[in-house]
């Protein structure tokens, strides 16, 4: 079993839809959870950063961590065509070890 | 204007040639990283450095080499031993600890002639 699993998509939704992006993981030592957005041929940029369990909201974006289920989610409300990108989850333990990235989910929001 | 710069944007390599990708940051970050991205593969860690004059191998270090002589700079050399170098290469930096946010450069696309 891979450390982090992420459905690669592609996921296509109409403008205004609520989008749910997910990652599952196997290592219970992960405590830091991030979501990055990557536009085509660009470097990833950080969207959300959460520590341990719970929800975090920033505008149209909500990150959710369920450590008991080893499952993290990113919700995008009122999705826009400008949200079309690849979304990568990244996880880290509290030890000084590198981030582990999911393979990314490609999202298309159709106007 | 702080950030990470990578050059060149596109790089072409001939068979048997070593090429060097540049990465510079002015964020005063201690840690720097190199990733390789292939279609459908996500980000794979090549090398990372947490302090000047020290670096560690990542998951796919074979065929690559790095140096960290200055805090701001972390160049990556793709050697002739790397048989499948065509990929998108991303450099990143973070303040210090590995679990901290990483900031990425714009990437270099390496193609083999």
Short mmCIF file of C-alpha atoms in Angstrom, two decimals:
data_model
loop_
_atom_site.label_atom_id
_atom_site.label_comp_id
_atom_site.label_asym_id
_atom_site.label_seq_id
_atom_site.Cartn_x
_atom_site.Cartn_y
_atom_site.Cartn_z
CA UNK A 1 0.00 0.00 0.00
CA UNK A 2 1.36 3.41 -0.95
CA UNK A 3 1.82 5.96 1.81
CA UNK A 4 -0.54 8.47 0.21
CA UNK A 5 -3.29 7.70 -2.28
CA UNK A 6 -4.98 10.37 -4.36
CA UNK A 7 -7.44 9.83 -7.20
CA UNK A 8 -5.79 11.33 -10.31
CA UNK A 9 -9.08 12.26 -11.98
CA UNK A 10 -9.62 14.06 -14.24
CA UNK A 11 -12.58 15.57 -12.46
CA UNK A 12 -14.86 17.79 -14.51
CA UNK A 13 -17.57 19.93 -12.87
CA UNK A 14 -19.83 22.81 -13.95
CA UNK A 15 -19.13 26.31 -12.70
CA UNK A 16 -20.67 26.93 -9.27
CA UNK A 17 -20.46 23.29 -8.16
CA UNK A 18 -19.03 22.15 -4.84
CA UNK A 19 -15.87 20.15 -5.40
CA UNK A 20 -14.50 17.52 -3.04
CA UNK A 21 -10.90 16.37 -3.40
CA UNK A 22 -9.51 13.63 -1.20
CA UNK A 23 -6.40 11.79 -0.08
CA UNK A 24 -6.06 8.72 2.06
CA UNK A 25 -2.90 7.71 3.87
CA UNK A 26 -1.52 4.76 5.78
CA UNK A 27 1.04 6.27 8.18
CA UNK A 28 -0.63 7.32 11.43
CA UNK A 29 2.44 9.46 12.28
CA UNK A 30 1.41 12.14 9.76
CA UNK A 31 0.45 15.31 11.62
CA UNK A 32 0.88 18.11 9.10
CA UNK A 33 -1.44 18.25 6.11
CA UNK A 34 -1.22 20.58 3.13
CA UNK A 35 -2.98 21.20 -0.14
CA UNK A 36 -1.16 22.69 -3.10
CA UNK A 37 -2.63 23.96 -6.36
CA UNK A 38 -0.63 23.63 -9.55
CA UNK A 39 -1.58 25.30 -12.79
CA UNK A 40 -0.34 23.74 -16.01
CA UNK A 41 3.43 24.15 -16.52
CA UNK A 42 3.80 26.12 -13.26
CA UNK A 43 5.17 25.39 -9.81
CA UNK A 44 2.72 24.34 -7.05
CA UNK A 45 1.45 27.00 -4.64
CA UNK A 46 0.24 26.38 -1.10
CA UNK A 47 -3.53 26.62 -0.61
CA UNK A 48 -4.13 25.26 2.87
CA UNK A 49 -2.01 24.09 5.81
CA UNK A 50 -3.49 22.24 8.77
CA UNK A 51 -2.03 20.60 11.81
CA UNK A 52 -3.62 17.50 13.34
CA UNK A 53 -7.39 16.96 13.01
CA UNK A 54 -10.25 19.31 12.30
CA UNK A 55 -11.39 21.82 9.72
CA UNK A 56 -9.83 24.98 8.38
CA UNK A 57 -11.61 27.47 6.16
CA UNK A 58 -10.19 30.14 3.86
CA UNK A 59 -12.68 31.86 1.60
CA UNK A 60 -14.18 29.29 -0.76
CA UNK A 61 -11.76 26.59 0.40
CA UNK A 62 -12.17 24.24 3.38
CA UNK A 63 -9.60 21.66 4.43
CA UNK A 64 -10.73 18.77 6.57
CA UNK A 65 -8.59 16.20 8.38
CA UNK A 66 -9.94 12.97 9.86
CA UNK A 67 -7.00 11.25 11.51
CA UNK A 68 -9.10 8.36 12.79
CA UNK A 69 -9.98 7.44 9.21
CA UNK A 70 -6.61 8.60 7.78
CA UNK A 71 -8.50 10.75 5.30
CA UNK A 72 -8.09 14.36 4.27
CA UNK A 73 -10.31 16.47 2.06
CA UNK A 74 -10.32 19.81 0.30
CA UNK A 75 -13.70 21.36 -0.50
CA UNK A 76 -14.11 24.15 -3.02
CA UNK A 77 -17.39 26.04 -2.91
CA UNK A 78 -18.82 27.99 -5.84
CA UNK A 79 -16.12 26.62 -8.13
CA UNK A 80 -14.82 28.89 -10.87
CA UNK A 81 -13.07 28.18 -14.19
CA UNK A 82 -9.96 29.73 -12.61
CA UNK A 83 -9.95 26.80 -10.14
CA UNK A 84 -9.08 24.47 -13.02
CA UNK A 85 -5.72 23.03 -11.98
CA UNK A 86 -4.10 19.98 -10.43
CA UNK A 87 -4.50 19.73 -6.66
CA UNK A 88 -1.81 17.92 -4.66
CA UNK A 89 -2.04 16.82 -1.07
CA UNK A 90 1.18 16.77 0.98
CA UNK A 91 1.70 15.20 4.39
CA UNK A 92 4.47 15.26 6.96
CA UNK A 93 5.25 13.67 10.29
CA UNK A 94 6.47 15.68 13.25
CA UNK A 95 9.93 14.26 12.73
CA UNK A 96 12.35 15.91 10.38
CA UNK A 97 11.36 13.89 7.33
CA UNK A 98 10.45 15.13 3.86
CA UNK A 99 6.90 15.87 2.75
CA UNK A 100 5.08 13.01 1.06
CA UNK A 101 3.00 14.16 -1.91
CA UNK A 102 -0.04 12.58 -3.46
CA UNK A 103 0.02 12.20 -7.24
CA UNK A 104 -2.47 15.04 -7.69
CA UNK A 105 -6.06 15.32 -8.94
CA UNK A 106 -6.69 17.23 -12.16
CA UNK A 107 -9.78 19.43 -11.90
CA UNK A 108 -11.62 21.16 -14.75
CA UNK A 109 -14.39 23.66 -13.99
CA UNK A 110 -16.52 24.22 -17.05
CA UNK A 111 -18.17 27.64 -17.58
CA UNK B 1 10.17 40.89 -4.26
CA UNK B 2 11.00 37.60 -2.52
CA UNK B 3 10.77 34.24 -4.19
CA UNK B 4 12.45 31.34 -5.91
CA UNK B 5 13.83 31.55 -9.40
CA UNK B 6 14.74 28.66 -11.66
CA UNK B 7 16.61 28.85 -14.93
CA UNK B 8 16.40 28.09 -17.69
CA UNK B 9 12.70 27.56 -18.32
CA UNK B 10 13.49 24.97 -21.02
CA UNK B 11 16.69 22.96 -21.34
CA UNK B 12 17.78 20.53 -24.02
CA UNK B 13 20.26 17.77 -23.34
CA UNK B 14 22.20 15.72 -25.84
CA UNK B 15 23.06 12.08 -25.21
CA UNK B 16 26.01 11.71 -22.83
CA UNK B 17 25.87 15.32 -21.70
CA UNK B 18 25.70 16.68 -18.15
CA UNK B 19 23.42 19.68 -17.66
CA UNK B 20 22.93 21.94 -14.64
CA UNK B 21 19.65 23.48 -13.51
CA UNK B 22 19.82 26.63 -11.47
CA UNK B 23 17.75 27.40 -8.36
CA UNK B 24 18.08 30.61 -6.35
CA UNK B 25 15.98 31.89 -3.42
CA UNK B 26 15.97 35.21 -1.59
CA UNK B 27 13.56 34.13 1.16
CA UNK B 28 16.39 33.47 3.63
CA UNK B 29 15.20 29.88 3.88
CA UNK B 30 17.52 27.25 5.32
CA UNK B 31 16.10 24.22 3.50
CA UNK B 32 15.98 23.62 -0.25
CA UNK B 33 14.66 20.73 -2.32
CA UNK B 34 14.66 19.31 -5.83
CA UNK B 35 11.72 17.37 -7.22
CA UNK B 36 11.06 15.65 -10.48
CA UNK B 37 7.52 15.59 -11.90
CA UNK B 38 6.41 13.20 -14.64
CA UNK B 39 2.87 13.02 -16.02
CA UNK B 40 0.65 11.11 -13.59
CA UNK B 41 3.52 10.59 -11.13
CA UNK B 42 3.21 13.47 -8.73
CA UNK B 43 6.34 14.95 -7.17
CA UNK B 44 9.32 12.72 -6.45
CA UNK B 45 12.13 13.99 -4.23
CA UNK B 46 15.61 13.94 -5.76
CA UNK B 47 17.79 15.70 -3.16
CA UNK B 48 17.29 18.06 -0.25
CA UNK B 49 19.49 20.27 1.85
CA UNK B 50 18.71 21.63 5.29
CA UNK B 51 21.90 23.62 5.75
CA UNK B 52 24.79 24.95 3.70
CA UNK B 53 27.40 22.34 2.73
CA UNK B 54 25.08 19.46 3.62
CA UNK B 55 22.53 17.57 1.54
CA UNK B 56 20.66 14.28 1.58
CA UNK B 57 19.48 11.89 -1.10
CA UNK B 58 15.77 11.66 -1.76
CA UNK B 59 13.84 8.82 -3.32
CA UNK B 60 15.33 9.05 -6.84
CA UNK B 61 18.87 10.48 -6.45
CA UNK B 62 20.59 8.14 -8.93
CA UNK B 63 21.91 10.01 -11.94
CA UNK B 64 21.73 13.40 -10.23
CA UNK B 65 24.12 15.51 -8.16
CA UNK B 66 23.76 18.72 -6.15
CA UNK B 67 25.83 21.25 -4.24
CA UNK B 68 24.93 23.75 -1.52
CA UNK B 69 27.81 26.18 -1.22
CA UNK B 70 25.58 29.17 -0.52
CA UNK B 71 22.34 29.47 1.41
CA UNK B 72 20.59 31.07 -1.57
CA UNK B 73 21.62 28.56 -4.22
CA UNK B 74 21.01 24.84 -4.79
CA UNK B 75 21.97 23.79 -8.34
CA UNK B 76 21.05 20.37 -9.69
CA UNK B 77 23.20 18.53 -12.23
CA UNK B 78 21.56 15.88 -14.37
CA UNK B 79 24.39 13.55 -15.31
CA UNK B 80 24.75 11.26 -18.30
CA UNK B 81 24.02 8.37 -15.91
CA UNK B 82 20.38 9.50 -15.75
CA UNK B 83 18.96 7.52 -18.66
CA UNK B 84 15.49 9.02 -18.67
CA UNK B 85 15.94 12.70 -17.80
CA UNK B 86 12.96 14.15 -19.69
CA UNK B 87 10.74 15.66 -16.99
CA UNK B 88 9.62 18.85 -15.27
CA UNK B 89 12.05 19.77 -12.48
CA UNK B 90 10.87 21.81 -9.50
CA UNK B 91 12.96 23.50 -6.85
CA UNK B 92 11.46 24.44 -3.49
CA UNK B 93 12.54 25.99 -0.21
CA UNK B 94 11.27 26.13 3.36
CA UNK B 95 12.29 27.99 6.50
CA UNK B 96 13.84 25.07 8.30
CA UNK B 97 11.98 22.05 9.56
CA UNK B 98 10.80 19.60 6.91
CA UNK B 99 7.15 19.83 7.89
CA UNK B 100 7.04 23.53 7.19
CA UNK B 101 5.47 25.02 4.11
CA UNK B 102 7.50 24.61 0.96
CA UNK B 103 7.56 27.37 -1.62
CA UNK B 104 8.13 26.32 -5.21
CA UNK B 105 9.89 27.88 -8.15
CA UNK B 106 8.38 28.02 -11.66
CA UNK B 107 10.15 24.86 -12.84
CA UNK B 108 12.52 23.82 -15.62
CA UNK B 109 11.42 21.49 -18.39
CA UNK B 110 14.27 19.24 -19.53
CA UNK B 111 14.07 17.59 -22.91
CA UNK B 112 16.47 15.14 -24.54
CA UNK B 113 17.52 15.72 -28.14
#
